[in-house]
Structures are given as C-alpha cells and as structure tokens.
C-alpha cells in the first residue's frame, strides 16, 4: 500500500526546503525527496545580497547559515577600465550586508531547518513517475531508492523543486511561455583567499566583453567567477585551465585581486543556462524554484527567489490542501504573484547577460555613479529589489549618460549612435514583452 501524506516535494534544496518549512510549520505532513545526499554541492553562483538574508530569517535558517562562517560583505563594487564604484549595499529589513555561502553548507542548513520544523526529508530517492486520480489530477509520486527498491506516496499536492531539468515539469508537460537563450557562459573556481583586508568586499569588473567577479565565501575561500561570451565556449572545452587563466590575465584588477590566492577546486562550467518562465501550477501540482522560473545568473537572484517563492507557495497551499478547487485557485494566485514580482529582474538580467562590450553610455554611467556618495547603494537598490532596475536606470538618467558620452572627445560618434539605436530597440522589445505578460495574466484571470 502506498504511503499517504499531505504534500510531496521533489527536491530538497533552496525552494524545496523553503516550501517544506512553511508547510510543516502550519501543521501539514510533508515528505521531501531528493536524489542527492546532504551535504553536497550543486552548480551555483551563491552570492547573497541583503534580501537573501531576510528570506533566510523568515525561514528561521539564518543563524544556521551564519554559523558557517562566511564573511559579511559590507561593501560591494562594480568596475570598468579606469573607474570603480564601491560602497555600502542597500539596507533591507534592517540587514546591511551581503555574503557568499557555499552550497553544501547552505543546503544542509536548510534541510536541517526543514527537519526541525517537522518535514520528513529523505535523501538518495529519485522520483520516477506521478500518480493520478481518475480525473487526471496529480495525486502522488512513484520513486526509486539507491538500493533499487521502489514505492509510492499519495498526496494532495506534489511540488516540483527539482531544478532546471525538473522531472516533475517534464511529467506534467509544463509549457515554457517565455524563453531567452544565454549569451554568456559561466566558469568559476574556489581559491584560498590571501587578502584578509578585502574579505568584506564583493566585486565585479567588466572590460571589453569580459565580465568577472570575486566573492569572498566561507572556509577562508573566495569564488572567482567568469562570464565570458558563449562564443568562447570552444576555448573552454578545448582547455578550460588555459581559457580561465587567459581571462584572468586580460582583466588587470581581477588578476590583482587573485594575486597570492591558491586555487583549491577544479573549474566548474555551465555552457547553457537559458532563462524562462514555465507554467507552474495545475491540478494537484506546482513548480517552485528553478523548476518553474530561471533568470540569468548575472544578477545572482536565483537563491533568493527560490527561498521566497518556495516559502510563499507553502504558505498559500497549507490552509486549502483539503479543498481541491480552493487549492487550484491559490496556486494560480501564487504563480501570478511570482511572475509579477520576478519579471522586472528577469528582463534586467537578460539585458546584463548580453555579450556586449562596455558601451560609451555605460562608461558614463559608471563615472556618474562613482561621483555620487551613495552611488553603489543606489545600484544595489536594484539588486536587492528595493526599487525596480528600470527606476535606477530611468530614461532620464540614460539620456544624461548619453549626453555625457557625446561630450567625451574620446568617444567615437558613429559607435555612440549605433549604441543609442540598439538600446532604444531593446527598450521597445522590453516593453512589448512586459505587455505580453500583462495579457497572459489577464487571460489567466478571466
């Protein structure tokens, strides 16, 4: 006979643990299944802004994560040749620092918090199929354990929180309604950090078409992340070590930051990570975290959104699990809210993730923010979702930066006008996409 529970969650990392915590704390029985064992690693940028800590606080996991010893980033910075913008991050719900926590410790802390809340988190269990009732409603899962044994669990709701290649999304045939192919790949490695005086600073540099970052993390280490254009993928496939070192050599401040640091990991690479929104709910099922929505990692928002919308999903579903019609309406409202909150950052991430070289307008923007006492705080307002990025990078400011670029005798006028035409076209495309989202929302509510 199959087991019975209120909710089965497939995947127990950020989104799955967050949903499990929210459901269990509201008195619901939860079984969370994951094919991995914990602690274990997964491909991830794992940079925190202040709003990441706020979500961990809501889940009751912040103390466990803080105990891992990651340095607090009380400064953040962006750099381009000849200019750097460095300052304090935005304050979010009283929190005034970012951080960077490696995934084995972070995910283990979340799993422990879920278990403490009352969730049954099972490791090394792979979901192989979904159960359905006579009406076609999802009513549970079939699974296989590492030893080959199999079983079934019936549930009132199945949540897929099993990542970009979600088994649950495949089994329910969840359609993708927006999609953006990545223009930058991702390669990163861990180093023993030799610079104690810089462990409070998270830094990104752009030079020509290179985009690189350094994030100090727990264990006395740092993450050195490179996001070169996808067209360089063949260089990394041929010799990742040489390609990684060549990128370091091209970006002088990046190379300087890594001087004296010793690499202690292999180079981890993602060549393809397209952004998307998937239809994320249906009769008896929902998709949380990367299973339902993924944005370009250049803005480091995935963990925060997984925590936030995993928790909100659990909070929305818990009171109505015994009433299928109400549950379906709650899942619909949750998805619409997620899409509305995530669209501005999704669009901005797709823009920042393009493989452009630094434009004259962007150089002018760097100089403008660097000249303002709170310039970096204004920039992190966008990363911390204090204000929409479209407000920080408003049309009025973009015109100001374009005018400053036009006055710069070192700027090629033809190149500047090409950039202006390109940016105007992209803004029109963004507005069109935004309206398409609005139409989809209206149609789903009708």
XYZ file of C-alpha atoms in Angstrom:
446
model
C 0.000 0.000 0.000
C 1.313 3.480 -0.811
C 2.217 5.895 1.934
C -0.012 8.903 2.450
C 0.982 12.488 3.210
C -0.377 15.973 2.605
C 2.421 17.160 0.313
C 5.273 15.506 -1.562
C 8.119 17.820 -2.528
C 10.538 16.639 -5.206
C 13.865 18.325 -4.473
C 15.095 19.480 -1.059
C 17.493 22.313 -1.756
C 16.516 26.001 -1.543
C 12.967 26.060 -2.951
C 12.039 22.589 -1.722
C 13.267 23.148 1.827
C 11.591 26.565 1.973
C 8.233 25.081 0.925
C 8.677 22.183 3.371
C 9.401 24.548 6.256
C 6.342 26.690 5.520
C 4.020 23.693 5.195
C 5.309 21.796 8.213
C 5.088 24.826 10.448
C 1.415 25.079 9.518
C 0.737 21.561 10.670
C 0.887 19.800 7.316
C 2.588 16.452 6.798
C 5.393 16.789 4.263
C 7.694 14.272 2.596
C 10.575 15.811 0.648
C 12.527 13.515 -1.677
C 15.923 14.277 -3.189
C 18.182 12.142 -5.351
C 21.229 13.726 -3.686
C 22.597 13.195 -0.200
C 23.425 16.137 2.041
C 25.716 17.946 2.364
C 26.548 18.012 -1.355
C 27.440 20.601 -3.963
C 25.487 21.894 -6.944
C 26.352 24.350 -9.717
C 25.524 27.794 -8.332
C 26.880 31.339 -8.004
C 25.551 31.537 -4.397
C 26.124 35.278 -3.880
C 23.851 36.857 -1.260
C 22.539 40.390 -1.165
C 20.790 41.775 1.904
C 17.396 40.477 0.795
C 18.768 36.917 0.723
C 19.453 37.128 4.455
C 15.935 38.450 5.007
C 14.445 35.346 3.382
C 16.640 33.070 5.494
C 15.462 34.962 8.562
C 11.803 34.370 7.642
C 12.524 30.659 7.344
C 14.320 30.513 10.667
C 17.546 29.371 8.980
C 19.701 32.497 9.193
C 21.517 31.546 12.402
C 22.439 28.127 10.984
C 23.739 29.717 7.784
C 25.598 32.483 9.631
C 27.304 29.830 11.772
C 29.026 28.523 8.616
C 31.370 31.498 8.936
C 31.022 33.279 5.615
C 32.318 36.867 5.850
C 29.696 39.589 5.634
C 30.036 41.789 2.563
C 29.677 45.282 3.989
C 30.977 46.696 0.699
C 30.127 45.956 -2.921
C 31.641 47.263 -6.110
C 31.428 47.442 -9.873
C 34.376 48.337 -12.058
C 35.250 49.178 -15.646
C 38.603 50.332 -17.054
C 39.622 53.477 -15.185
C 36.641 53.657 -12.825
C 35.230 51.741 -9.863
C 32.023 52.268 -7.901
C 32.427 50.914 -4.362
C 30.172 51.454 -1.376
C 27.714 50.055 1.113
C 24.902 47.772 -0.065
C 21.265 48.653 0.416
C 19.664 48.135 3.802
C 16.830 45.604 3.544
C 14.598 44.989 6.555
C 17.368 46.184 8.841
C 20.036 43.992 7.223
C 23.036 45.841 5.821
C 25.450 43.276 4.361
C 25.637 40.629 1.689
C 27.591 37.381 1.711
C 28.520 34.244 -0.182
C 27.887 30.756 1.241
C 28.971 27.554 -0.483
C 26.086 25.292 -1.370
C 26.969 22.164 0.683
C 26.683 24.097 3.949
C 23.781 26.285 2.836
C 21.630 23.403 1.621
C 22.429 21.291 4.681
C 21.343 24.172 6.933
C 18.041 24.411 5.067
C 17.446 20.654 5.228
C 18.147 20.678 8.973
C 15.712 23.564 9.427
C 13.043 21.679 7.454
C 13.533 18.560 9.563
C 13.361 20.615 12.732
C 10.040 22.056 11.519
C 8.658 18.506 11.141
C 9.241 17.702 7.463
C 10.377 14.189 6.514
C 13.372 14.833 4.219
C 14.612 11.669 2.510
C 17.903 11.507 0.637
C 19.013 9.333 -2.319
C 15.468 8.894 -3.569
C 14.602 9.565 -7.208
C 11.034 10.243 -8.353
C 10.269 8.245 -11.482
C 6.598 8.964 -12.186
C 3.486 10.738 -10.972
C 0.285 9.169 -9.695
C -3.041 10.491 -10.966
C -6.633 10.013 -9.845
C -9.419 9.039 -12.313
C -9.988 12.694 -13.222
C -6.319 13.125 -14.205
C -5.405 15.163 -11.125
C -1.886 14.538 -9.820
C -2.227 12.571 -6.589
C 1.272 11.435 -5.664
C 4.591 10.030 -6.868
C 6.410 6.802 -7.612
C 10.023 6.659 -6.516
C 13.151 4.522 -6.591
C 15.814 4.404 -3.879
C 19.535 3.886 -4.380
C 19.233 0.212 -3.370
C 16.717 -0.367 -6.185
C 13.625 -0.593 -4.000
C 10.545 1.286 -5.175
C 7.462 2.785 -3.622
C 4.532 5.154 -3.951
C 3.353 8.121 -1.897
C -0.082 9.675 -2.348
C -0.533 13.365 -1.623
C -2.911 16.269 -2.032
C -0.165 18.300 -3.717
C 3.096 17.461 -5.481
C 5.647 20.268 -5.657
C 8.449 20.011 -8.185
C 11.505 21.790 -6.781
C 13.996 19.704 -8.726
C 15.777 22.328 -10.785
C 16.049 23.398 -14.400
C 15.805 19.813 -15.698
C 12.821 19.113 -13.484
C 11.356 15.620 -13.646
C 8.025 16.943 -12.377
C 7.914 19.664 -15.049
C 8.568 17.011 -17.706
C 5.937 14.632 -16.373
C 3.205 17.300 -16.264
C 4.346 18.653 -19.648
C 4.727 22.179 -18.252
C 4.952 24.622 -21.120
C 7.530 27.400 -21.289
C 5.836 30.682 -22.092
C 8.919 32.944 -22.175
C 12.451 31.914 -23.061
C 15.757 33.712 -23.508
C 18.957 31.905 -24.594
C 22.035 32.844 -22.570
C 24.692 34.919 -24.325
C 27.294 34.394 -21.610
C 28.593 31.105 -20.272
C 29.763 30.694 -16.684
C 33.027 29.324 -15.288
C 34.141 29.571 -11.683
C 36.611 28.154 -9.189
C 37.383 28.414 -5.477
C 40.588 29.920 -4.115
C 42.136 30.180 -0.667
C 41.883 33.925 -0.063
C 45.189 35.640 0.731
C 43.707 39.112 1.309
C 42.069 39.417 4.720
C 41.568 43.145 4.220
C 39.290 42.525 1.207
C 37.024 39.806 2.607
C 34.253 42.326 3.238
C 34.118 43.319 -0.458
C 32.178 41.622 -3.285
C 33.439 42.938 -6.610
C 32.549 42.732 -10.300
C 34.638 44.033 -13.179
C 33.858 44.453 -16.860
C 36.463 45.010 -19.514
C 35.692 44.894 -23.216
C 33.301 41.884 -23.392
C 34.634 40.157 -20.247
C 32.592 40.066 -17.042
C 34.319 38.708 -13.916
C 33.628 38.715 -10.181
C 35.216 37.847 -6.830
C 33.028 36.893 -3.869
C 34.719 36.012 -0.544
C 32.943 32.998 0.982
C 33.080 30.607 3.927
C 36.034 28.354 4.663
C 38.543 31.171 4.129
C 37.897 30.946 0.396
C 36.629 33.097 -2.454
C 34.705 32.371 -5.625
C 36.348 33.660 -8.807
C 33.594 33.737 -11.407
C 33.947 34.439 -15.115
C 31.055 35.022 -17.522
C 32.641 35.211 -20.982
C 30.548 35.358 -24.168
C 29.211 31.967 -25.259
C 31.253 32.262 -28.441
C 34.335 31.464 -26.307
C 32.877 28.127 -25.233
C 35.142 26.218 -27.607
C 38.197 27.698 -25.856
C 36.984 26.342 -22.514
C 36.031 22.976 -23.995
C 39.487 22.644 -25.546
C 41.422 23.672 -22.425
C 39.445 25.122 -19.539
C 42.566 25.809 -17.465
C 44.202 27.877 -20.202
C 40.993 29.729 -21.045
C 40.354 30.545 -17.375
C 43.893 31.829 -16.864
C 43.730 33.868 -20.082
C 40.629 35.653 -18.811
C 42.365 36.452 -15.526
C 45.306 37.912 -17.430
C 43.040 40.135 -19.564
C 41.340 41.862 -16.615
C 44.042 43.588 -14.565
C 42.102 44.312 -11.317
C 40.773 40.744 -11.332
C 44.311 39.405 -11.656
C 45.493 41.723 -8.882
C 42.720 40.523 -6.538
C 43.754 36.894 -7.121
C 47.470 37.548 -6.600
C 48.742 35.245 -3.863
C 45.498 33.239 -3.801
C 45.719 29.498 -4.417
C 43.093 27.674 -6.458
C 41.687 24.735 -4.473
C 38.980 23.416 -6.805
C 38.503 22.368 -10.363
C 36.923 24.849 -12.764
C 33.142 24.450 -12.779
C 31.408 25.385 -16.032
C 27.906 25.975 -17.339
C 27.715 26.500 -21.077
C 23.934 26.668 -21.380
C 21.527 28.176 -18.855
C 18.655 29.807 -20.761
C 16.193 31.983 -18.851
C 12.487 31.101 -18.814
C 9.121 31.164 -17.148
C 7.281 27.847 -17.115
C 3.590 27.437 -16.467
C 3.966 26.439 -12.830
C 0.700 25.045 -11.489
C -2.043 22.600 -12.398
C -4.455 20.146 -10.773
C -2.524 18.773 -7.814
C 0.917 20.098 -8.782
C 3.149 23.185 -8.675
C 6.711 24.066 -9.717
C 8.969 26.011 -7.338
C 12.434 27.481 -7.749
C 14.312 26.811 -10.990
C 11.734 24.169 -11.928
C 9.287 26.951 -12.713
C 11.378 30.043 -13.355
C 15.049 30.738 -14.054
C 16.821 34.005 -14.780
C 20.349 34.704 -15.986
C 22.762 34.212 -13.038
C 24.474 37.545 -13.740
C 22.212 39.224 -11.155
C 22.540 36.441 -8.527
C 18.820 36.305 -7.725
C 18.053 32.593 -8.047
C 18.601 31.544 -4.429
C 16.619 34.461 -3.050
C 13.680 33.782 -5.351
C 13.797 30.048 -4.627
C 13.616 30.750 -0.896
C 10.958 33.427 -1.185
C 8.573 31.764 -3.598
C 9.083 28.305 -2.136
C 8.007 29.721 1.204
C 5.104 31.676 -0.292
C 3.942 28.546 -2.112
C 3.858 26.604 1.141
C 2.041 29.418 2.918
C -0.561 29.690 0.145
C -1.209 25.943 -0.119
C -1.247 24.928 3.555
C -4.723 26.232 4.512
C -6.540 24.870 1.430
C -4.972 21.457 0.816
C -8.208 19.693 1.748
C -10.271 21.634 -0.812
C -9.031 20.986 -4.363
C -10.859 23.883 -6.023
C -9.550 26.381 -3.488
C -6.087 24.869 -3.736
C -6.058 25.332 -7.515
C -7.070 28.985 -7.131
C -4.378 29.524 -4.503
C -1.729 28.001 -6.787
C -2.832 30.228 -9.645
C -2.638 33.349 -7.479
C 0.807 32.297 -6.237
C 2.139 31.861 -9.778
C 0.766 35.189 -10.940
C 2.331 36.939 -7.948
C 5.683 35.241 -8.603
C 5.651 36.297 -12.250
C 4.716 39.877 -11.423
C 7.475 40.184 -8.820
C 10.132 38.468 -10.958
C 9.517 39.982 -14.399
C 11.465 43.253 -13.890
C 14.548 41.398 -12.642
C 14.185 38.730 -15.340
C 14.241 41.415 -18.022
C 17.171 43.245 -16.433
C 19.147 40.018 -16.043
C 18.597 39.216 -19.710
C 19.934 42.682 -20.569
C 23.015 42.422 -18.326
C 23.638 38.899 -19.585
C 24.112 40.008 -23.183
C 27.601 39.564 -24.573
C 28.147 43.276 -25.235
C 31.386 45.117 -24.690
C 31.144 48.054 -22.275
C 29.442 50.849 -24.229
C 30.228 54.603 -24.061
C 26.905 55.145 -22.287
C 27.792 52.503 -19.686
C 31.196 54.129 -19.111
C 29.416 57.428 -18.496
C 27.039 55.684 -16.073
C 29.943 54.160 -14.122
C 31.558 57.605 -13.783
C 28.225 59.184 -12.746
C 27.570 56.630 -10.005
C 31.222 56.787 -8.843
C 30.872 60.549 -8.336
C 27.834 60.160 -6.062
C 28.438 59.484 -2.347
C 25.706 56.837 -2.314
C 26.202 55.664 -5.905
C 26.830 51.999 -5.071
C 23.922 51.910 -2.652
C 21.664 53.155 -5.447
C 22.907 50.372 -7.705
C 22.382 47.686 -5.086
C 18.849 49.024 -4.579
C 18.133 47.288 -7.890
C 19.932 44.046 -6.972
C 18.167 43.955 -3.585
C 14.754 44.591 -5.178
C 14.288 47.774 -3.135
C 13.281 49.508 -6.367
C 12.839 48.137 -9.905
C 16.013 48.284 -12.019
C 14.073 50.329 -14.561
C 13.823 53.070 -11.917
C 17.544 53.115 -11.158
C 18.273 53.132 -14.896
C 15.477 55.517 -15.823
C 15.128 57.073 -19.300
C 16.117 60.460 -17.881
C 19.351 59.102 -16.473
C 20.160 57.192 -19.637
C 19.741 60.428 -21.633
C 22.076 62.180 -19.192
C 24.700 59.459 -19.643
C 24.307 59.521 -23.440
C 24.835 63.289 -23.422
C 27.950 62.887 -21.259
C 29.292 60.283 -23.691
C 28.604 62.637 -26.618
C 30.679 65.356 -24.919
C 33.612 62.988 -24.390
C 36.194 63.695 -27.142
C 37.460 60.138 -26.862
C 34.118 58.591 -27.878
C 33.564 57.631 -31.499
C 30.321 59.362 -32.564
C 29.281 56.656 -35.031
C 29.726 53.989 -32.356
C 27.719 56.077 -29.883
C 24.801 56.466 -32.291
C 24.802 52.749 -33.036
C 24.668 52.108 -29.301
C 21.767 54.538 -28.853
C 19.773 52.905 -31.652
C 20.492 49.451 -30.227
C 19.441 50.463 -26.705
C 16.239 52.105 -27.913
C 15.333 48.954 -29.841
C 15.969 46.821 -26.767
C 13.803 49.051 -24.597
C 10.954 48.727 -27.083
C 11.377 44.938 -27.011
C 11.287 45.001 -23.197
C 8.044 46.976 -23.153
C 6.469 44.606 -25.683
C 7.460 41.613 -23.554
C 6.055 43.306 -20.463
C 2.724 43.813 -22.225
C 2.675 40.177 -23.325
C 2.991 39.216 -19.660
C 0.125 41.530 -18.760
C -2.095 39.945 -21.426
C -1.263 36.452 -20.185
C -2.097 37.491 -16.640
C -5.435 38.952 -17.704
C -6.277 35.831 -19.722
C -5.496 33.528 -16.807
C -7.787 35.508 -14.507
C -10.723 35.600 -16.932
